[in-house]
């Protein structure tokens, strides 16, 4: 299943005079018609807004149901507008349109005999508006489905790019974790040598150059080194960090609605990197912690865009 971004845009266009809904075009055509635009940006929840002509307000529940069925998160705006063409770009009236108009005019004149008959200009304007309300509603909903298909495709393409970026950051974090592991024994060994030297210097200053047995000195230095190693051990943090990265990769392969879960895992990654930094006893580990935080923050920025 694809990973979807929450951002995207799509448009579907149709001539009002056409007998059926044509394929969407990238630019307006001559003549009048309808344009359905859908824009989507980031949001914690699904937030829908509609910009509709007054005559199409009744379609909002159906349009809302259409969007809710395909989108899970994002601030989405659906806009419908009529496109006016040149004065000479008149529609070709359809037989069913003229028949419906004739019936309506006959009903009106039965009740209002003094009503003026329709002019050719009024008939053409009426046909340009879509003819019957049923046909107009069907056309708008079909156009909205076409635009929604385009939006979903655009979000899937953007989502694929986000996955690539996240995968590269995951690889970088794994590299940093692999670099941190071997540094710990080296740091402990250096500190152990410092303990030995410090004990030797302290004893020499205390008894005028005498010393205690080497074995006792070594045991005390090893005890302090062991305590020190426990304080700076980050094996657990590195293990949890790699486990979180495994889960993120699993979710990216699975796809679907995963933005909120990814956001939680990013917080956990940041916590492990912070703990590693607080335990750092060597410049090398501190630098690794900083680089991890940078990579995690870059991941957070991308995850904010995922549905």
mmCIF file of C-alpha atoms in Angstrom, residues 69-294:
data_model
loop_
_atom_site.group_PDB
_atom_site.id
_atom_site.type_symbol
_atom_site.label_atom_id
_atom_site.label_comp_id
_atom_site.label_asym_id
_atom_site.label_seq_id
_atom_site.Cartn_x
_atom_site.Cartn_y
_atom_site.Cartn_z
ATOM 1 C CA UNK A 69 -14.104 7.986 1.922
ATOM 2 C CA UNK A 70 -10.676 8.569 0.346
ATOM 3 C CA UNK A 71 -8.741 10.896 2.693
ATOM 4 C CA UNK A 72 -7.768 10.391 6.334
ATOM 5 C CA UNK A 73 -5.793 13.491 7.333
ATOM 6 C CA UNK A 74 -5.028 16.940 5.971
ATOM 7 C CA UNK A 75 -6.603 20.350 5.538
ATOM 8 C CA UNK A 76 -8.508 19.969 2.270
ATOM 9 C CA UNK A 77 -10.288 22.655 0.279
ATOM 10 C CA UNK A 78 -12.609 21.743 -2.588
ATOM 11 C CA UNK A 79 -13.544 24.645 -4.844
ATOM 12 C CA UNK A 80 -16.053 24.577 -7.719
ATOM 13 C CA UNK A 81 -16.334 27.457 -10.140
ATOM 14 C CA UNK A 82 -17.916 28.133 -13.510
ATOM 15 C CA UNK A 83 -15.631 29.157 -16.361
ATOM 16 C CA UNK A 84 -16.982 31.696 -18.815
ATOM 17 C CA UNK A 85 -15.686 31.617 -22.365
ATOM 18 C CA UNK A 86 -15.964 34.165 -25.161
ATOM 19 C CA UNK A 87 -19.308 35.615 -26.245
ATOM 20 C CA UNK A 88 -19.242 33.492 -29.386
ATOM 21 C CA UNK A 89 -18.543 30.234 -27.579
ATOM 22 C CA UNK A 90 -22.197 29.285 -27.112
ATOM 23 C CA UNK A 91 -23.227 25.762 -26.145
ATOM 24 C CA UNK A 92 -24.996 23.344 -28.462
ATOM 25 C CA UNK A 93 -28.383 22.759 -26.770
ATOM 26 C CA UNK A 94 -29.311 19.128 -26.228
ATOM 27 C CA UNK A 95 -32.781 17.787 -27.084
ATOM 28 C CA UNK A 96 -33.469 16.758 -23.488
ATOM 29 C CA UNK A 97 -32.488 20.232 -22.307
ATOM 30 C CA UNK A 98 -34.885 21.974 -24.695
ATOM 31 C CA UNK A 99 -37.695 19.530 -23.891
ATOM 32 C CA UNK A 100 -37.258 20.118 -20.152
ATOM 33 C CA UNK A 101 -37.193 23.869 -20.651
ATOM 34 C CA UNK A 102 -40.337 23.761 -22.779
ATOM 35 C CA UNK A 103 -42.172 21.829 -20.058
ATOM 36 C CA UNK A 104 -41.049 24.322 -17.417
ATOM 37 C CA UNK A 105 -42.086 27.305 -19.542
ATOM 38 C CA UNK A 106 -45.479 25.713 -20.227
ATOM 39 C CA UNK A 107 -46.101 25.169 -16.491
ATOM 40 C CA UNK A 108 -45.183 28.762 -15.681
ATOM 41 C CA UNK A 109 -47.417 30.231 -18.398
ATOM 42 C CA UNK A 110 -50.341 28.052 -17.290
ATOM 43 C CA UNK A 111 -50.212 29.801 -13.936
ATOM 44 C CA UNK A 112 -48.952 33.161 -15.205
ATOM 45 C CA UNK A 113 -50.463 33.767 -18.665
ATOM 46 C CA UNK A 114 -48.949 37.263 -18.823
ATOM 47 C CA UNK A 115 -45.360 35.943 -18.471
ATOM 48 C CA UNK A 116 -43.120 36.835 -21.398
ATOM 49 C CA UNK A 117 -41.849 33.958 -23.537
ATOM 50 C CA UNK A 118 -38.214 32.968 -23.264
ATOM 51 C CA UNK A 119 -35.755 34.599 -25.643
ATOM 52 C CA UNK A 120 -33.088 32.689 -27.583
ATOM 53 C CA UNK A 121 -30.431 34.334 -25.413
ATOM 54 C CA UNK A 122 -32.147 33.144 -22.215
ATOM 55 C CA UNK A 123 -32.491 29.620 -23.590
ATOM 56 C CA UNK A 124 -28.782 29.484 -24.490
ATOM 57 C CA UNK A 125 -27.775 30.810 -21.083
ATOM 58 C CA UNK A 126 -29.961 28.194 -19.423
ATOM 59 C CA UNK A 127 -28.375 25.422 -21.513
ATOM 60 C CA UNK A 128 -24.895 26.727 -20.720
ATOM 61 C CA UNK A 129 -25.728 26.378 -17.037
ATOM 62 C CA UNK A 130 -26.095 22.631 -17.435
ATOM 63 C CA UNK A 131 -29.737 22.125 -18.411
ATOM 64 C CA UNK A 132 -31.461 20.082 -15.772
ATOM 65 C CA UNK A 133 -30.449 20.045 -12.126
ATOM 66 C CA UNK A 134 -30.077 16.268 -12.189
ATOM 67 C CA UNK A 135 -27.601 16.379 -15.052
ATOM 68 C CA UNK A 136 -25.641 19.226 -13.396
ATOM 69 C CA UNK A 137 -25.351 17.342 -10.095
ATOM 70 C CA UNK A 138 -24.159 14.195 -11.837
ATOM 71 C CA UNK A 139 -21.603 16.190 -13.771
ATOM 72 C CA UNK A 140 -20.243 17.938 -10.697
ATOM 73 C CA UNK A 141 -19.912 14.717 -8.710
ATOM 74 C CA UNK A 142 -18.193 12.996 -11.620
ATOM 75 C CA UNK A 143 -15.773 15.906 -11.930
ATOM 76 C CA UNK A 144 -15.133 15.836 -8.185
ATOM 77 C CA UNK A 145 -14.275 12.124 -8.377
ATOM 78 C CA UNK A 146 -11.867 12.822 -11.225
ATOM 79 C CA UNK A 147 -10.196 15.631 -9.280
ATOM 80 C CA UNK A 148 -10.025 13.473 -6.156
ATOM 81 C CA UNK A 149 -8.361 10.666 -8.120
ATOM 82 C CA UNK A 150 -5.776 13.200 -9.282
ATOM 83 C CA UNK A 151 -5.210 14.435 -5.737
ATOM 84 C CA UNK A 152 -4.709 10.908 -4.385
ATOM 85 C CA UNK A 153 -2.221 10.159 -7.168
ATOM 86 C CA UNK A 154 -0.332 13.383 -6.437
ATOM 87 C CA UNK A 155 -0.197 12.572 -2.717
ATOM 88 C CA UNK A 156 1.083 9.075 -3.492
ATOM 89 C CA UNK A 157 3.889 10.458 -5.670
ATOM 90 C CA UNK A 158 4.874 12.930 -2.969
ATOM 91 C CA UNK A 159 4.667 10.157 -0.378
ATOM 92 C CA UNK A 160 7.122 8.026 -2.365
ATOM 93 C CA UNK A 161 9.621 10.894 -2.267
ATOM 94 C CA UNK A 162 9.167 11.227 1.495
ATOM 95 C CA UNK A 163 9.866 7.518 1.933
ATOM 96 C CA UNK A 164 13.138 7.866 0.022
ATOM 97 C CA UNK A 165 14.224 10.725 2.287
ATOM 98 C CA UNK A 166 13.277 8.821 5.437
ATOM 99 C CA UNK A 167 15.103 5.698 4.278
ATOM 100 C CA UNK A 168 18.283 7.707 3.725
ATOM 101 C CA UNK A 169 18.038 9.161 7.253
ATOM 102 C CA UNK A 170 17.411 5.712 8.711
ATOM 103 C CA UNK A 171 20.558 4.436 6.996
ATOM 104 C CA UNK A 172 22.519 7.357 8.423
ATOM 105 C CA UNK A 173 21.268 6.694 11.963
ATOM 106 C CA UNK A 174 22.268 3.043 11.677
ATOM 107 C CA UNK A 175 25.752 4.112 10.587
ATOM 108 C CA UNK A 176 26.064 6.424 13.584
ATOM 109 C CA UNK A 177 24.850 3.721 15.984
ATOM 110 C CA UNK A 178 27.403 1.299 14.530
ATOM 111 C CA UNK A 179 30.140 3.890 15.058
ATOM 112 C CA UNK A 180 29.117 4.503 18.682
ATOM 113 C CA UNK A 181 29.262 0.854 19.787
ATOM 114 C CA UNK A 182 33.026 0.234 19.369
ATOM 115 C CA UNK A 183 33.890 3.571 20.984
ATOM 116 C CA UNK A 184 32.678 2.536 24.430
ATOM 117 C CA UNK A 185 35.420 -0.060 25.196
ATOM 118 C CA UNK A 186 38.035 2.425 24.025
ATOM 119 C CA UNK A 187 36.653 5.135 26.325
ATOM 120 C CA UNK A 188 36.551 2.712 29.288
ATOM 121 C CA UNK A 189 40.141 1.552 28.629
ATOM 122 C CA UNK A 190 41.401 5.143 28.534
ATOM 123 C CA UNK A 191 39.591 5.972 31.760
ATOM 124 C CA UNK A 192 40.954 2.840 33.426
ATOM 125 C CA UNK A 193 44.505 3.962 32.618
ATOM 126 C CA UNK A 194 43.740 7.380 34.086
ATOM 127 C CA UNK A 195 42.515 5.738 37.298
ATOM 128 C CA UNK A 196 45.745 3.751 37.585
ATOM 129 C CA UNK A 197 47.862 6.840 37.090
ATOM 130 C CA UNK A 198 45.791 8.848 39.570
ATOM 131 C CA UNK A 199 46.075 6.158 42.251
ATOM 132 C CA UNK A 200 49.810 5.912 41.742
ATOM 133 C CA UNK A 201 50.272 9.682 41.987
ATOM 134 C CA UNK A 202 48.129 9.918 45.121
ATOM 135 C CA UNK A 203 50.008 7.145 46.891
ATOM 136 C CA UNK A 204 53.383 8.594 45.943
ATOM 137 C CA UNK A 205 52.419 11.968 47.385
ATOM 138 C CA UNK A 206 51.050 10.384 50.589
ATOM 139 C CA UNK A 207 53.986 8.197 51.706
ATOM 140 C CA UNK A 208 56.935 9.959 50.097
ATOM 141 C CA UNK A 209 57.327 7.649 47.177
ATOM 142 C CA UNK A 210 56.190 4.341 48.594
ATOM 143 C CA UNK A 211 53.590 2.277 46.830
ATOM 144 C CA UNK A 212 51.110 -0.460 47.553
ATOM 145 C CA UNK A 213 51.162 -3.805 45.784
ATOM 146 C CA UNK A 214 50.464 -3.576 42.082
ATOM 147 C CA UNK A 215 47.626 -6.098 42.318
ATOM 148 C CA UNK A 216 45.779 -4.022 44.897
ATOM 149 C CA UNK A 217 46.284 -0.894 42.829
ATOM 150 C CA UNK A 218 45.019 -2.599 39.740
ATOM 151 C CA UNK A 219 41.962 -3.991 41.546
ATOM 152 C CA UNK A 220 40.987 -0.550 42.800
ATOM 153 C CA UNK A 221 41.439 0.982 39.353
ATOM 154 C CA UNK A 222 39.416 -1.795 37.753
ATOM 155 C CA UNK A 223 36.618 -1.313 40.302
ATOM 156 C CA UNK A 224 36.371 2.388 39.507
ATOM 157 C CA UNK A 225 36.593 1.664 35.780
ATOM 158 C CA UNK A 226 33.761 -0.868 36.061
ATOM 159 C CA UNK A 227 31.585 1.644 37.889
ATOM 160 C CA UNK A 228 32.422 4.228 35.246
ATOM 161 C CA UNK A 229 31.597 1.801 32.422
ATOM 162 C CA UNK A 230 28.159 1.177 33.919
ATOM 163 C CA UNK A 231 27.443 4.919 34.094
ATOM 164 C CA UNK A 232 28.321 5.541 30.437
ATOM 165 C CA UNK A 233 26.958 2.305 28.963
ATOM 166 C CA UNK A 234 24.614 3.166 26.088
ATOM 167 C CA UNK A 235 24.079 -0.345 24.769
ATOM 168 C CA UNK A 236 20.416 -0.246 25.817
ATOM 169 C CA UNK A 237 19.877 3.097 24.123
ATOM 170 C CA UNK A 238 21.493 1.901 20.901
ATOM 171 C CA UNK A 239 19.440 -1.285 21.004
ATOM 172 C CA UNK A 240 16.170 0.600 21.430
ATOM 173 C CA UNK A 241 17.166 3.084 18.739
ATOM 174 C CA UNK A 242 17.744 0.279 16.242
ATOM 175 C CA UNK A 243 14.454 -1.343 17.268
ATOM 176 C CA UNK A 244 12.596 1.918 16.581
ATOM 177 C CA UNK A 245 14.304 2.169 13.194
ATOM 178 C CA UNK A 246 13.208 -1.388 12.395
ATOM 179 C CA UNK A 247 9.602 -0.482 13.222
ATOM 180 C CA UNK A 248 9.724 2.675 11.098
ATOM 181 C CA UNK A 249 11.019 0.677 8.115
ATOM 182 C CA UNK A 250 8.272 -1.910 8.635
ATOM 183 C CA UNK A 251 5.601 0.782 8.639
ATOM 184 C CA UNK A 252 7.014 2.449 5.517
ATOM 185 C CA UNK A 253 6.897 -0.877 3.673
ATOM 186 C CA UNK A 254 3.334 -1.518 4.870
ATOM 187 C CA UNK A 255 2.106 1.960 3.864
ATOM 188 C CA UNK A 256 -1.346 3.358 4.480
ATOM 189 C CA UNK A 257 -2.307 5.689 7.319
ATOM 190 C CA UNK A 258 0.822 5.810 9.487
ATOM 191 C CA UNK A 259 1.726 9.461 10.085
ATOM 192 C CA UNK A 260 0.701 9.513 13.766
ATOM 193 C CA UNK A 261 2.580 6.296 14.571
ATOM 194 C CA UNK A 262 5.675 7.583 12.823
ATOM 195 C CA UNK A 263 5.452 10.806 14.793
ATOM 196 C CA UNK A 264 5.451 8.825 18.053
ATOM 197 C CA UNK A 265 8.458 6.758 16.963
ATOM 198 C CA UNK A 266 10.371 9.923 16.041
ATOM 199 C CA UNK A 267 9.824 11.167 19.591
ATOM 200 C CA UNK A 268 11.246 7.890 20.917
ATOM 201 C CA UNK A 269 14.277 8.189 18.645
ATOM 202 C CA UNK A 270 14.912 11.686 19.935
ATOM 203 C CA UNK A 271 14.716 10.451 23.520
ATOM 204 C CA UNK A 272 17.353 7.771 22.913
ATOM 205 C CA UNK A 273 19.655 10.250 21.191
ATOM 206 C CA UNK A 274 19.273 12.658 24.122
ATOM 207 C CA UNK A 275 20.120 9.927 26.630
ATOM 208 C CA UNK A 276 23.143 8.908 24.601
ATOM 209 C CA UNK A 277 24.306 12.532 24.604
ATOM 210 C CA UNK A 278 23.846 12.890 28.363
ATOM 211 C CA UNK A 279 26.004 9.785 28.951
ATOM 212 C CA UNK A 280 28.709 10.849 26.527
ATOM 213 C CA UNK A 281 32.146 10.824 28.163
ATOM 214 C CA UNK A 282 34.157 11.402 25.030
ATOM 215 C CA UNK A 283 34.093 13.989 22.296
ATOM 216 C CA UNK A 284 33.490 11.301 19.670
ATOM 217 C CA UNK A 285 30.278 10.130 21.359
ATOM 218 C CA UNK A 286 29.069 13.696 21.817
ATOM 219 C CA UNK A 287 29.530 14.369 18.105
ATOM 220 C CA UNK A 288 27.649 11.183 17.231
ATOM 221 C CA UNK A 289 24.776 12.223 19.502
ATOM 222 C CA UNK A 290 24.586 15.639 17.835
ATOM 223 C CA UNK A 291 24.569 14.114 14.345
ATOM 224 C CA UNK A 292 21.831 11.700 15.412
ATOM 225 C CA UNK A 293 19.670 14.585 16.630
ATOM 226 C CA UNK A 294 20.141 16.409 13.326
#
